[in-house]
mmCIF file of C-alpha atoms and ligand atoms in Angstrom:
data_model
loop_
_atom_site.group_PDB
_atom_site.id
_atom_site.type_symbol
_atom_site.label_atom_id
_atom_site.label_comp_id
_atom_site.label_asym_id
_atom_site.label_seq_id
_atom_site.Cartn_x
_atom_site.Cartn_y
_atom_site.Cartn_z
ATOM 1 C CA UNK A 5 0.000 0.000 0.000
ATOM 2 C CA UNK A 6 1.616 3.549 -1.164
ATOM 3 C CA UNK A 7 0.341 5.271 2.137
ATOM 4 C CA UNK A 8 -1.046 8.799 1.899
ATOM 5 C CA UNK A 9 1.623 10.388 4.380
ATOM 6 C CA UNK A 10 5.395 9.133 4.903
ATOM 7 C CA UNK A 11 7.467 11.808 7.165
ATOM 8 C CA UNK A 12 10.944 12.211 5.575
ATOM 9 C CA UNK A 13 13.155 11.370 8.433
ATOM 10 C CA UNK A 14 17.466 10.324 8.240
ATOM 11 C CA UNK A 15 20.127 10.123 10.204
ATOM 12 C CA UNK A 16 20.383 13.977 10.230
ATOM 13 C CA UNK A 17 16.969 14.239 12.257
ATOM 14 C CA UNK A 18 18.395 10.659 14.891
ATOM 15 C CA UNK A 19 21.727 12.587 14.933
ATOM 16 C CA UNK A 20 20.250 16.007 16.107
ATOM 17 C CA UNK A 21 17.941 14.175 18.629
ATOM 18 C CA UNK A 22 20.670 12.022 19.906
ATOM 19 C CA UNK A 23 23.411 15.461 20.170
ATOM 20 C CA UNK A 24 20.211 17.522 22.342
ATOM 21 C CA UNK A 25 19.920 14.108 24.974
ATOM 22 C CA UNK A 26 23.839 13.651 25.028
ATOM 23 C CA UNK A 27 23.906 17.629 26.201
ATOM 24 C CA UNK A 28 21.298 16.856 28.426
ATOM 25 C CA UNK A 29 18.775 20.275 27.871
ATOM 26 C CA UNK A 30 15.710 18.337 26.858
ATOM 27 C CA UNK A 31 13.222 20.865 27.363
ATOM 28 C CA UNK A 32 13.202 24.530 25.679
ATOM 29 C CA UNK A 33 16.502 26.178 25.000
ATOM 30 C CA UNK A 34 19.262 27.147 22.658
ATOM 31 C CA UNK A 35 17.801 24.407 20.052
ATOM 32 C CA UNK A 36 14.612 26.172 20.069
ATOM 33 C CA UNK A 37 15.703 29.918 19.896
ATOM 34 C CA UNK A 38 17.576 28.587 16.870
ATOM 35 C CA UNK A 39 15.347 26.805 15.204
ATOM 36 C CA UNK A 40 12.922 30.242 15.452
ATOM 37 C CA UNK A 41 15.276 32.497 13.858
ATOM 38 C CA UNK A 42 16.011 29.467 11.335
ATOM 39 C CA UNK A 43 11.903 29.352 10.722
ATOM 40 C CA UNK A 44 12.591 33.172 10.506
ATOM 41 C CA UNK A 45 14.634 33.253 8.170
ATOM 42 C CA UNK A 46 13.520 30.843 5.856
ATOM 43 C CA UNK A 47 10.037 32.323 4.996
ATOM 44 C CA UNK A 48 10.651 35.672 5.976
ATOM 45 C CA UNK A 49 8.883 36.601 9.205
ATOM 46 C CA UNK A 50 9.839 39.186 11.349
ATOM 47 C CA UNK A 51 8.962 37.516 14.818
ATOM 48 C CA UNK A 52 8.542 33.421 15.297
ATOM 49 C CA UNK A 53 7.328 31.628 18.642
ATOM 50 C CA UNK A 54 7.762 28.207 19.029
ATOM 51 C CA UNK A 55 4.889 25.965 20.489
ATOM 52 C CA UNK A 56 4.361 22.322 21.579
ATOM 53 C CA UNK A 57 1.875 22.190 18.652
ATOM 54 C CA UNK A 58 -0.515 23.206 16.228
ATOM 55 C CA UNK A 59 -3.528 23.791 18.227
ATOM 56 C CA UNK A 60 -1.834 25.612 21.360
ATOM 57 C CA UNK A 61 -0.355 28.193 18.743
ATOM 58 C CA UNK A 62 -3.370 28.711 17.068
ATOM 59 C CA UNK A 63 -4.583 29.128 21.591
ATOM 60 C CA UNK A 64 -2.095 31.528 21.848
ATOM 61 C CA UNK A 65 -2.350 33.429 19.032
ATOM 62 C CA UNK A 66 -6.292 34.169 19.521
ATOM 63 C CA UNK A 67 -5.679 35.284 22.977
ATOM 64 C CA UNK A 68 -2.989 37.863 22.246
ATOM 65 C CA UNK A 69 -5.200 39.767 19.733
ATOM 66 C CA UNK A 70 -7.286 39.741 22.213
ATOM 67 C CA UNK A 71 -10.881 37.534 21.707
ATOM 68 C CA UNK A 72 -12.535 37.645 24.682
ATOM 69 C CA UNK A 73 -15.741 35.210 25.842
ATOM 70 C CA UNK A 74 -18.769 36.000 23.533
ATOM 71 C CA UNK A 75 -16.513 37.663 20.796
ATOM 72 C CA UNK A 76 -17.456 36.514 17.208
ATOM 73 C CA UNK A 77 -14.892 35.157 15.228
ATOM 74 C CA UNK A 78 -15.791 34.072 11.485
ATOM 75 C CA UNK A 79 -14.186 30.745 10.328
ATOM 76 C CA UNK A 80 -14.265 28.115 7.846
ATOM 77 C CA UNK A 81 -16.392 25.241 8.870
ATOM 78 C CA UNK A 82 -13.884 22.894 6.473
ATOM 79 C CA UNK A 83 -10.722 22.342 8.493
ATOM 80 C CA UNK A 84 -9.408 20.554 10.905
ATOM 81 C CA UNK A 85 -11.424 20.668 14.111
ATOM 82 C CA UNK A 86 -8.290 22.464 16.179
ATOM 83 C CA UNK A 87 -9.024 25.624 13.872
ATOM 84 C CA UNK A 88 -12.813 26.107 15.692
ATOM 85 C CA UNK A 89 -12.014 24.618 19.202
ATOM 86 C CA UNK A 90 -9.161 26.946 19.695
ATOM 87 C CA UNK A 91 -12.164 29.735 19.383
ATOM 88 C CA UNK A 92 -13.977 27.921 21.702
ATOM 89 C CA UNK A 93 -11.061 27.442 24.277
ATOM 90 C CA UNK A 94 -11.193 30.943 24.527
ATOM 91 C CA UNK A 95 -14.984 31.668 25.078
ATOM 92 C CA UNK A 96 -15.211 33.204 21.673
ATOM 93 C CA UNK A 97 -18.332 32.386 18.761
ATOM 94 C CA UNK A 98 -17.560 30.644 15.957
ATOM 95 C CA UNK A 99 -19.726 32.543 12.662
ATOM 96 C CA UNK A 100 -18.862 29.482 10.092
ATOM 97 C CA UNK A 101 -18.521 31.154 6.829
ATOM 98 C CA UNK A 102 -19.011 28.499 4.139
ATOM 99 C CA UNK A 103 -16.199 27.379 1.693
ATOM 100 C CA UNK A 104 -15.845 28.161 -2.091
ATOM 101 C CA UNK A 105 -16.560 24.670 -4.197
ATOM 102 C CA UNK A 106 -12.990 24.543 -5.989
ATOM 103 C CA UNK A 107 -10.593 26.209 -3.877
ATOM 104 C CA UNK A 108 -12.051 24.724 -0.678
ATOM 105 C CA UNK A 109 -11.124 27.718 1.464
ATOM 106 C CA UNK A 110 -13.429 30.406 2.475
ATOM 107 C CA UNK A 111 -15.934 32.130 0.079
ATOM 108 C CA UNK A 112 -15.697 36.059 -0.025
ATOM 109 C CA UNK A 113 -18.412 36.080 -1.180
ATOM 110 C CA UNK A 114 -20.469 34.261 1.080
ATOM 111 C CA UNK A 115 -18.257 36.018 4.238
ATOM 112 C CA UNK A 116 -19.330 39.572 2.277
ATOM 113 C CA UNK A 117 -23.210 38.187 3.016
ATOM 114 C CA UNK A 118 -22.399 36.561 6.740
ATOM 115 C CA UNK A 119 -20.914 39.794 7.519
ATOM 116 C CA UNK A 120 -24.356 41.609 6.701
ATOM 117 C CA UNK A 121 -25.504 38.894 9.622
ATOM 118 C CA UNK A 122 -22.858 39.572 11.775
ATOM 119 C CA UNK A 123 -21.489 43.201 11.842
ATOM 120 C CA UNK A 124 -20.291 42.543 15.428
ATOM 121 C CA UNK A 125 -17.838 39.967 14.623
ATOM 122 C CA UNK A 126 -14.259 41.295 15.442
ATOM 123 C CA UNK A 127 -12.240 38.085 13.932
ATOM 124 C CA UNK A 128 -11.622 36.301 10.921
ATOM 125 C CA UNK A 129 -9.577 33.233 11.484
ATOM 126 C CA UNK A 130 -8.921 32.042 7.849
ATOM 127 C CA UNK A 131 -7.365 28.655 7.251
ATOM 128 C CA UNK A 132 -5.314 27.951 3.994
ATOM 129 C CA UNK A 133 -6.336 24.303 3.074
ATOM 130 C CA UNK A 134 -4.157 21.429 2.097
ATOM 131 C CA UNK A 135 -1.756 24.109 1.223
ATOM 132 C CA UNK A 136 -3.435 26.425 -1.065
ATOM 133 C CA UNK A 137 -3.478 30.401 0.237
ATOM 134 C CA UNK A 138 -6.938 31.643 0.405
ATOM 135 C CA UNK A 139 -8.011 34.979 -2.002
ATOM 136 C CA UNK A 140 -6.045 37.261 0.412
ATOM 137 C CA UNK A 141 -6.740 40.174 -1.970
ATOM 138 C CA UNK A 142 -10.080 39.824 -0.971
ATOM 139 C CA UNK A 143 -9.742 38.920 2.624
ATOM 140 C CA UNK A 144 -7.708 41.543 3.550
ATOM 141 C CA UNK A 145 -10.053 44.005 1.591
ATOM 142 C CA UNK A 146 -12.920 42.886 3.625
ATOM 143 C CA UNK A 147 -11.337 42.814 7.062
ATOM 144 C CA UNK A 148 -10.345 46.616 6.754
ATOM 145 C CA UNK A 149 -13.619 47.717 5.594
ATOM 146 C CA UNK A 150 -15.636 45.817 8.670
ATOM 147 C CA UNK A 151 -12.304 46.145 11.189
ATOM 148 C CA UNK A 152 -11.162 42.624 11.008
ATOM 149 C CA UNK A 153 -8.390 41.544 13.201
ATOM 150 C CA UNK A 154 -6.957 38.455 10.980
ATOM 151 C CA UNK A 155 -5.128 35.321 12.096
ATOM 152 C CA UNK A 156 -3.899 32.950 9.887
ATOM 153 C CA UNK A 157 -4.298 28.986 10.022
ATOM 154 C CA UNK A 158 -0.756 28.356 8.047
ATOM 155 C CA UNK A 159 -1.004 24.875 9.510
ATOM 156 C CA UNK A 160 -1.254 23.097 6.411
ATOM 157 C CA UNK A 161 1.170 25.635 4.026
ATOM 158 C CA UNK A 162 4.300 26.058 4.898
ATOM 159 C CA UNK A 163 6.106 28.251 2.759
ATOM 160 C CA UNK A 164 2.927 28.906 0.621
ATOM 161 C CA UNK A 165 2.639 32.326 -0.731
ATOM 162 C CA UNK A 166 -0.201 34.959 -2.156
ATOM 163 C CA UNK A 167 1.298 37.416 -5.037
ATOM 164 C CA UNK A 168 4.745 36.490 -3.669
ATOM 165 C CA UNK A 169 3.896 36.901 -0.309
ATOM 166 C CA UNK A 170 4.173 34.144 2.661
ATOM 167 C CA UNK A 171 1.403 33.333 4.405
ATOM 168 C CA UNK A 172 1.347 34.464 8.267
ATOM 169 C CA UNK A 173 2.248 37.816 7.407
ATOM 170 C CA UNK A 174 -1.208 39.257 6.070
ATOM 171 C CA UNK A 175 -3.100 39.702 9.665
ATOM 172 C CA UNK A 176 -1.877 39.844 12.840
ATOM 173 C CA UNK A 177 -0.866 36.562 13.650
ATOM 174 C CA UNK A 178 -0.148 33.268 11.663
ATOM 175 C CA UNK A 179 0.254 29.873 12.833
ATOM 176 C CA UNK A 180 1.828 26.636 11.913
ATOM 177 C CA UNK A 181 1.384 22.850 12.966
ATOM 178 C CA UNK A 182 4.494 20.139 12.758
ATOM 179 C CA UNK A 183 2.672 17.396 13.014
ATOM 180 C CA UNK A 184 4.145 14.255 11.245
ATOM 181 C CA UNK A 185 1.841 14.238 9.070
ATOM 182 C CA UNK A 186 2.449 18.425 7.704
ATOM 183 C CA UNK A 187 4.660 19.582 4.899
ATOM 184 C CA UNK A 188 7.883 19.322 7.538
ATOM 185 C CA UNK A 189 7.642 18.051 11.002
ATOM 186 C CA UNK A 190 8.662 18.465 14.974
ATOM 187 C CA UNK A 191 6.946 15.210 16.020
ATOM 188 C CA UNK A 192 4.311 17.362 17.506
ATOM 189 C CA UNK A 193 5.174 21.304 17.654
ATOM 190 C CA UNK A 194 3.730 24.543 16.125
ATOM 191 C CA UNK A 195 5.151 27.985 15.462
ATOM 192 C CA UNK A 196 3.523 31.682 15.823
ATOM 193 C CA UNK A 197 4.922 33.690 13.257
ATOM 194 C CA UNK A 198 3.656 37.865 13.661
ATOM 195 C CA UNK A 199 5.593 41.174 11.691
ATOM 196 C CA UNK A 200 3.902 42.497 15.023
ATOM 197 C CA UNK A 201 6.616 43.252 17.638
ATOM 198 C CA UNK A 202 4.158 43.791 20.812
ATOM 199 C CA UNK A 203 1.666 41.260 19.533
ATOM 200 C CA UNK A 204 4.927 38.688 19.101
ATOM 201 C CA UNK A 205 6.117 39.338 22.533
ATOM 202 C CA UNK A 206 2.661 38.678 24.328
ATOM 203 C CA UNK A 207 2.585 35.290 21.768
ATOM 204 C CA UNK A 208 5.884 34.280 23.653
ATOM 205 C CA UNK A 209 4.502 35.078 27.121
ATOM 206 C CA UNK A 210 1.287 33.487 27.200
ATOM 207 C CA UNK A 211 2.892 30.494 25.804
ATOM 208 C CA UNK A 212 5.393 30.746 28.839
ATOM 209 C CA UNK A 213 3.161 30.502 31.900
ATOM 210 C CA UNK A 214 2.811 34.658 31.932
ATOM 211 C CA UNK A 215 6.040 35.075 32.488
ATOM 212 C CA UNK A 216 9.131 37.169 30.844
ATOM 213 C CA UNK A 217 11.372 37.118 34.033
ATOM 214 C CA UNK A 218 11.053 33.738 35.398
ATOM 215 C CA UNK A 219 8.745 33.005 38.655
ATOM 216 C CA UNK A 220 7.231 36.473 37.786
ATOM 217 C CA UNK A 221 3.751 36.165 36.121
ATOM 218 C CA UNK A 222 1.725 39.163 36.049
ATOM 219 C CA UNK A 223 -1.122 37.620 33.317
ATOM 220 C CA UNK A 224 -2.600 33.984 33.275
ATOM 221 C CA UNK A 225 -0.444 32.027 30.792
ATOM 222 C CA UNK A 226 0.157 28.163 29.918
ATOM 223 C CA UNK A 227 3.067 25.742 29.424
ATOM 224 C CA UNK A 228 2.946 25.667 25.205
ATOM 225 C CA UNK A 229 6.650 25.629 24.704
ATOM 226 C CA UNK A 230 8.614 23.205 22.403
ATOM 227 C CA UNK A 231 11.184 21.050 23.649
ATOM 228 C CA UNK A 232 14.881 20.934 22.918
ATOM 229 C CA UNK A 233 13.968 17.543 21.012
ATOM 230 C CA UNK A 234 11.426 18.854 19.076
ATOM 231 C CA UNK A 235 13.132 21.930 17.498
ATOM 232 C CA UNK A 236 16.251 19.784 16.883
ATOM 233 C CA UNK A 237 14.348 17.701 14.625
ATOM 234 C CA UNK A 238 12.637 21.013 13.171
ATOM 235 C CA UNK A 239 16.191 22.774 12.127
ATOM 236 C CA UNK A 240 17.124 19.564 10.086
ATOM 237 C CA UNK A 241 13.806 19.711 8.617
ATOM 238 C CA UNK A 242 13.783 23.205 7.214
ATOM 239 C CA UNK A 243 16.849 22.833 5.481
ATOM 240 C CA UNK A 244 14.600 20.462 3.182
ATOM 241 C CA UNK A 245 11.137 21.641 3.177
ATOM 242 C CA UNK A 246 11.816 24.453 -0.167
ATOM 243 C CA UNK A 247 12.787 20.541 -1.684
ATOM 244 C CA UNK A 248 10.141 18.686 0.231
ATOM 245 C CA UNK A 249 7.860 21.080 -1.193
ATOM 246 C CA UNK A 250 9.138 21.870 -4.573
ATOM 247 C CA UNK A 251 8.633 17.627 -4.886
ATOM 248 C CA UNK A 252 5.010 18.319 -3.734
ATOM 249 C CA UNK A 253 4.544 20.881 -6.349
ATOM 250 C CA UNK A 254 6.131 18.547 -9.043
ATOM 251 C CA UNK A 255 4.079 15.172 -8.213
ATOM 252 C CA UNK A 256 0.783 17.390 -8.058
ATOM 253 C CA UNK A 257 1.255 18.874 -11.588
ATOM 254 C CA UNK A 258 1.671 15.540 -13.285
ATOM 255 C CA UNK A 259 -1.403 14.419 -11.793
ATOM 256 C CA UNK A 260 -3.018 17.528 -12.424
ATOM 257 C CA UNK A 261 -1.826 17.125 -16.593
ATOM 258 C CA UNK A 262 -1.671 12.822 -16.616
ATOM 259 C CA UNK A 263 -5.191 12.250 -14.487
ATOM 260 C CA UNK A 264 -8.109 12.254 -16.780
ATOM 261 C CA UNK A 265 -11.045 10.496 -15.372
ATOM 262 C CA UNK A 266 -14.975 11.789 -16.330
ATOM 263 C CA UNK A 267 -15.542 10.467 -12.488
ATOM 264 C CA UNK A 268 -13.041 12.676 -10.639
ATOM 265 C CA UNK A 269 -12.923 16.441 -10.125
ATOM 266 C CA UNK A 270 -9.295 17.491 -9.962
ATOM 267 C CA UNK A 271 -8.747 20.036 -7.755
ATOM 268 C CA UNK A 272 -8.346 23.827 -8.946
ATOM 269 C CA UNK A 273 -5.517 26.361 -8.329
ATOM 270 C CA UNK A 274 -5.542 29.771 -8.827
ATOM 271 C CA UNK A 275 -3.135 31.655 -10.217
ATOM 272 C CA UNK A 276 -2.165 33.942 -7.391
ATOM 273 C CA UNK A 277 -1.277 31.635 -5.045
ATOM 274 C CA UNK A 278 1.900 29.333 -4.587
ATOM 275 C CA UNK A 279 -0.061 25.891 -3.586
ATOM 276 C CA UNK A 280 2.605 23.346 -1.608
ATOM 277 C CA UNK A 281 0.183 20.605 -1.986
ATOM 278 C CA UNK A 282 0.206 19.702 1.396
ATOM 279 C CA UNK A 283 -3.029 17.280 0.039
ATOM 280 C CA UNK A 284 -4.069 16.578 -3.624
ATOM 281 C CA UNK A 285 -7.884 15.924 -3.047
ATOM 282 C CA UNK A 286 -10.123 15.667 -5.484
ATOM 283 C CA UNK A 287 -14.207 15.071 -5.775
ATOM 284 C CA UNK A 288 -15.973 12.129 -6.869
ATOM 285 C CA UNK A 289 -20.076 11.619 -6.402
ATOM 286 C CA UNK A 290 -18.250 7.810 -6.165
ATOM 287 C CA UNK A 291 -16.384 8.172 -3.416
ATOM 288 C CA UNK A 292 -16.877 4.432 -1.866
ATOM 289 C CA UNK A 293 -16.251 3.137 -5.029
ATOM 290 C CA UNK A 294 -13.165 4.767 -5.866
ATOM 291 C CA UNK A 295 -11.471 3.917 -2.104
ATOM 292 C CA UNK A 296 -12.605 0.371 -2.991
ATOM 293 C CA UNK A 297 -10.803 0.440 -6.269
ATOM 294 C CA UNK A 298 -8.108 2.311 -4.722
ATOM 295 C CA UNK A 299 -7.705 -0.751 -2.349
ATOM 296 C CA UNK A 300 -8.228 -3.240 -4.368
ATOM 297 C CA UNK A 301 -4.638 -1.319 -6.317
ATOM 298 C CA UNK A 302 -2.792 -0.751 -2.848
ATOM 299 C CA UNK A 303 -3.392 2.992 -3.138
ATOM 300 C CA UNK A 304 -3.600 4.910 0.260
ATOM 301 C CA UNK A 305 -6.696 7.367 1.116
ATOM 302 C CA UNK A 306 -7.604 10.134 3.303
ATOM 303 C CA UNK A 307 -10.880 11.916 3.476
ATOM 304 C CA UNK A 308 -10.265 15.489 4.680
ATOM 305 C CA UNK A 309 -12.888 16.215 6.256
ATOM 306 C CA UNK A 310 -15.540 13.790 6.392
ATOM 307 C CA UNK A 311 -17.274 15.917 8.879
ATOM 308 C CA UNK A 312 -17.468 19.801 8.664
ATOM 309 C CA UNK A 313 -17.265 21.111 12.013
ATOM 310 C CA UNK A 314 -20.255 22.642 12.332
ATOM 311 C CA UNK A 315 -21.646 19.388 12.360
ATOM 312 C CA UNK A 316 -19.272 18.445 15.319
ATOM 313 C CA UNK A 317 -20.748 17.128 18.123
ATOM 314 C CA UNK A 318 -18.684 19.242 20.453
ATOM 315 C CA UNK A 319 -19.246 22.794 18.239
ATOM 316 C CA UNK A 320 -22.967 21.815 18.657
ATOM 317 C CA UNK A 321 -23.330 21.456 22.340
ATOM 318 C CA UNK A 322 -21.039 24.411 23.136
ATOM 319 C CA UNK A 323 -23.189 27.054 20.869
ATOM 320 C CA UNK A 324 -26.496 25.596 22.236
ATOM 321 C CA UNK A 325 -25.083 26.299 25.521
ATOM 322 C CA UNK A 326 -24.205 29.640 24.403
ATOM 323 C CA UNK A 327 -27.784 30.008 22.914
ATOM 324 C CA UNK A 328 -26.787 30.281 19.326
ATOM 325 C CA UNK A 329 -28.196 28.103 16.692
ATOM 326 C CA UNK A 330 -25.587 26.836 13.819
ATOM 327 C CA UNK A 331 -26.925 27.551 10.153
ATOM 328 C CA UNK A 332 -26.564 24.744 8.108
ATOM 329 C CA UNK A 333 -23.327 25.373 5.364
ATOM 330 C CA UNK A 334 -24.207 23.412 1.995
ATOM 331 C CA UNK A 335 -21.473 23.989 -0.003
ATOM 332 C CA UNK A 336 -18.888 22.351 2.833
ATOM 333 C CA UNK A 337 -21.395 19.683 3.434
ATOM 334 C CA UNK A 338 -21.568 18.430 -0.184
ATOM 335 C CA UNK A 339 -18.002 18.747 -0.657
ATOM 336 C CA UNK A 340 -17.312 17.024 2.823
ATOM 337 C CA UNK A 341 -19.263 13.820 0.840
ATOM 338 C CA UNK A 342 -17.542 13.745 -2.326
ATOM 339 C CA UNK A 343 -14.002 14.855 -1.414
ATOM 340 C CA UNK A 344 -10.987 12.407 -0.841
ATOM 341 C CA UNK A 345 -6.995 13.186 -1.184
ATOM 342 C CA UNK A 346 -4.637 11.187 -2.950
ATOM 343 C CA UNK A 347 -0.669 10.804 -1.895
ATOM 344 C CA UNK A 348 1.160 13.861 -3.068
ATOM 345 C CA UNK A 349 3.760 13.511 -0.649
ATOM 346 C CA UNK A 350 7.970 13.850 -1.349
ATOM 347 C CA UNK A 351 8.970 10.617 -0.579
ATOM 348 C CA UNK A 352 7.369 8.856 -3.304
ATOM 349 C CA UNK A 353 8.454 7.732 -5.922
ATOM 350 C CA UNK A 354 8.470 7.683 -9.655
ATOM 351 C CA UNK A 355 7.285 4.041 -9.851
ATOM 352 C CA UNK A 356 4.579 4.891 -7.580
ATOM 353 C CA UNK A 357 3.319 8.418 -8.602
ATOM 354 C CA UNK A 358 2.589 6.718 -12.558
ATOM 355 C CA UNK A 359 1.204 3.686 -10.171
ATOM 356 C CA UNK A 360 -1.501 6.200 -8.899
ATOM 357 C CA UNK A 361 -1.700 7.691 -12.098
ATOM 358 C CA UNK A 362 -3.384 4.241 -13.703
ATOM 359 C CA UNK A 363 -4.985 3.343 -10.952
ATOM 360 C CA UNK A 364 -7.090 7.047 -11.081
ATOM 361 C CA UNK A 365 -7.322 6.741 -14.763
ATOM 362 C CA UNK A 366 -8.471 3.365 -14.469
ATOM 363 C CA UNK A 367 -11.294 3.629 -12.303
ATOM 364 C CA UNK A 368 -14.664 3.556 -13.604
ATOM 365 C CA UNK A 369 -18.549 2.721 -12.933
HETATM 366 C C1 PLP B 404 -2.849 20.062 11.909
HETATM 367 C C2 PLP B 404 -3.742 21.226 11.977
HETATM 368 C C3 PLP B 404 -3.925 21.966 13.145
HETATM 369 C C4 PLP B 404 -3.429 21.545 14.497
HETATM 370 O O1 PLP B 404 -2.121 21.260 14.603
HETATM 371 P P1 PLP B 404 -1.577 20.231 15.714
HETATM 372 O O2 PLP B 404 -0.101 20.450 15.627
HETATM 373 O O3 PLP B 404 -1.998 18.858 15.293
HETATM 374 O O4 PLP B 404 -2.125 20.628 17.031
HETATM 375 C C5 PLP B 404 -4.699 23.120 13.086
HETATM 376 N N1 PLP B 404 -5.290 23.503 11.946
HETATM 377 C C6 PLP B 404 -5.169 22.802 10.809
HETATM 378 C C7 PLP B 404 -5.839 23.307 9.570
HETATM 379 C C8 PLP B 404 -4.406 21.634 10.785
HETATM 380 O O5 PLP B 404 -4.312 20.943 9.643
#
């Protein structure tokens, strides 16, 4: 089975790993302040904050631009469900804004006509899926004229970029995940990336336990840091992710020019934005038919999302508790039945990427 994720890891990453243990400072330290101005550097953000992961940056981040309990924040209800319950971990509303059908990030459109709704909301947490920058032209048009205060979900595209531009650096705040499973990894770990200097310090001391001199805490803060471990592997990894990705790129455009099948809906890019493939999904009204075919062929799956979050059992409870009633969000709903991604990854190879290639053409009713 050609599995739909396969983290890139060599000696570089055990030898890192096994230099931070033999020097014996596990948790955060020198490894991690370097692998921040490495992450830095790389993409080109001012100010970086390492986390322990994904979800507590994306915490972090929400709290320093300050939502507060009953604040509404407009989001994309297909995403991961860390994107919506960091929201909730902070007391804030969730105002799902439904997707566009090709692009699978958030319409402007349809945010344009939620935002007629909802002229209160203060947020707009945008998330750039499976690697593909949202319309940021438009974004960042709408959040000045209603006073927007934007964080980006940069989770799944790292080193993505709008009109030459890297993603994290539109709104206030951006965030990344490092999950094994992302375009470069940390085991688990995330980043806050800001070209805010005030907004990047309060990032680093909420993520600290409050604190800037240590046993001083003057504000309520948490233990997110990244360990020693963690940003060791991290350094080794950015020196490869431009190649990781670049591979990405390269594997999705021969599917995108060799994968011709009346039955599948290849995804769509648009021309603005640098995609880095973190997935290659496409749409098929046959979707149990092509995962049995692509068994039957020993062709790995995923199906991100199968469930939209505002059909989340735990997004449900907490707004009926809050008294709000969730609007039903068609377009992410259909697209949540029909969509499933195919392995784009680096580390396959040749052999296997024309594999997939017959197997997709192949398939039929
Ligand atoms: C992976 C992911 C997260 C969460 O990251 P973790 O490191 O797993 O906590 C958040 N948002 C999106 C869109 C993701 O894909």
């Amino acid at each position: 089975m050609i599995p739909i994720a396969r983290p890139s890891i060599d000696q570089r990453e055990i030898d890192a790993v096994v230099s931070v243990m033999m020097n014996g400072q596990l948790a955060q330290g020198e490894q991690v302040f370097q692998f921040e101005k490495a992450f830095s550097e790389s993409f080109g953000f001012p100010y970086t904050i390492a986390t322990n992961n994904g979800t507590t940056a994306l915490h972090v981040s929400l709290l320093a631009a300050g939502l507060k309990e009953g604040d509404k924040v407009l989001t994309t209800p297909f995403s991961f469900i860390a994107t919506t319950n960091a929201i909730l971990y902070c007391g804030g509303i969730p105002v799902f804004v439904d997707v566009d059908e090709d692009s699978f990030n958030l319409s402007p459109e349809v945010l344009r006509n939620t935002l007629k709704e909802h002229p209160d909301a203060k947020y707009l947490l945008l998330v750039h899926l499976f690697g593909q920058p949202c319309d940021m032209d438009e974004m960042m048009s709408i959040a000045n004229e209603y006073n927007l205060t934007v964080i980006e979900d940069c989770a799944q595209a790292h080193g993505a970029t709008y009109d030459g531009k890297p993603v994290g650096t539109f709104g206030i705040g951006g965030t990344f995940s490092f999950y094994p499973t992302k375009n470069m990894t940390t085991g688990e770990g995330g980043m806050i990336v800001s070209t805010n200097d005030d907004y990047a310090a309060l990032c680093r001391k909420l993520a600290n336990h409050g604190s800037t001199v240590r046993y001083v805490h003057d504000i309520t803060g948490f233990n997110y840091r990244m360990t020693n471990i963690s940003a060791a592997i991290g350094s080794v990894q950015l020196g490869k992710i431009h190649d990781f990705n670049l591979k990405r790129k390269k594997n999705a455009e021969k599917y995108l020019t060799e994968i011709n099948n009346e039955y599948i809906k290849l995804p769509e890019i648009t021309s603005s934005t640098d995609h880095v493939f973190h997935q290659f999904s496409v749409k098929t009204p046959y979707r149990n038919e092509l995962i049995i075919h692509l068994e039957q062929n020993g062709v790995g799956y995923g199906i991100y999302y199968p469930i939209p979050i505002h059909k989340q059992q735990n997004v449900i409870d907490y707004m009926n508790d809050k008294g709000f009633v969730i609007k039903p969000q068609p377009i992410s709903e259909k697209v949540a039945e029909q969509v499933l991604s195919i392995p784009v990854h680096p580390q396959l190879e040749e052999k296997e990427i024309e594999h997939i290639i017959n197997v997709m053409n192949a398939f039929k009713i």
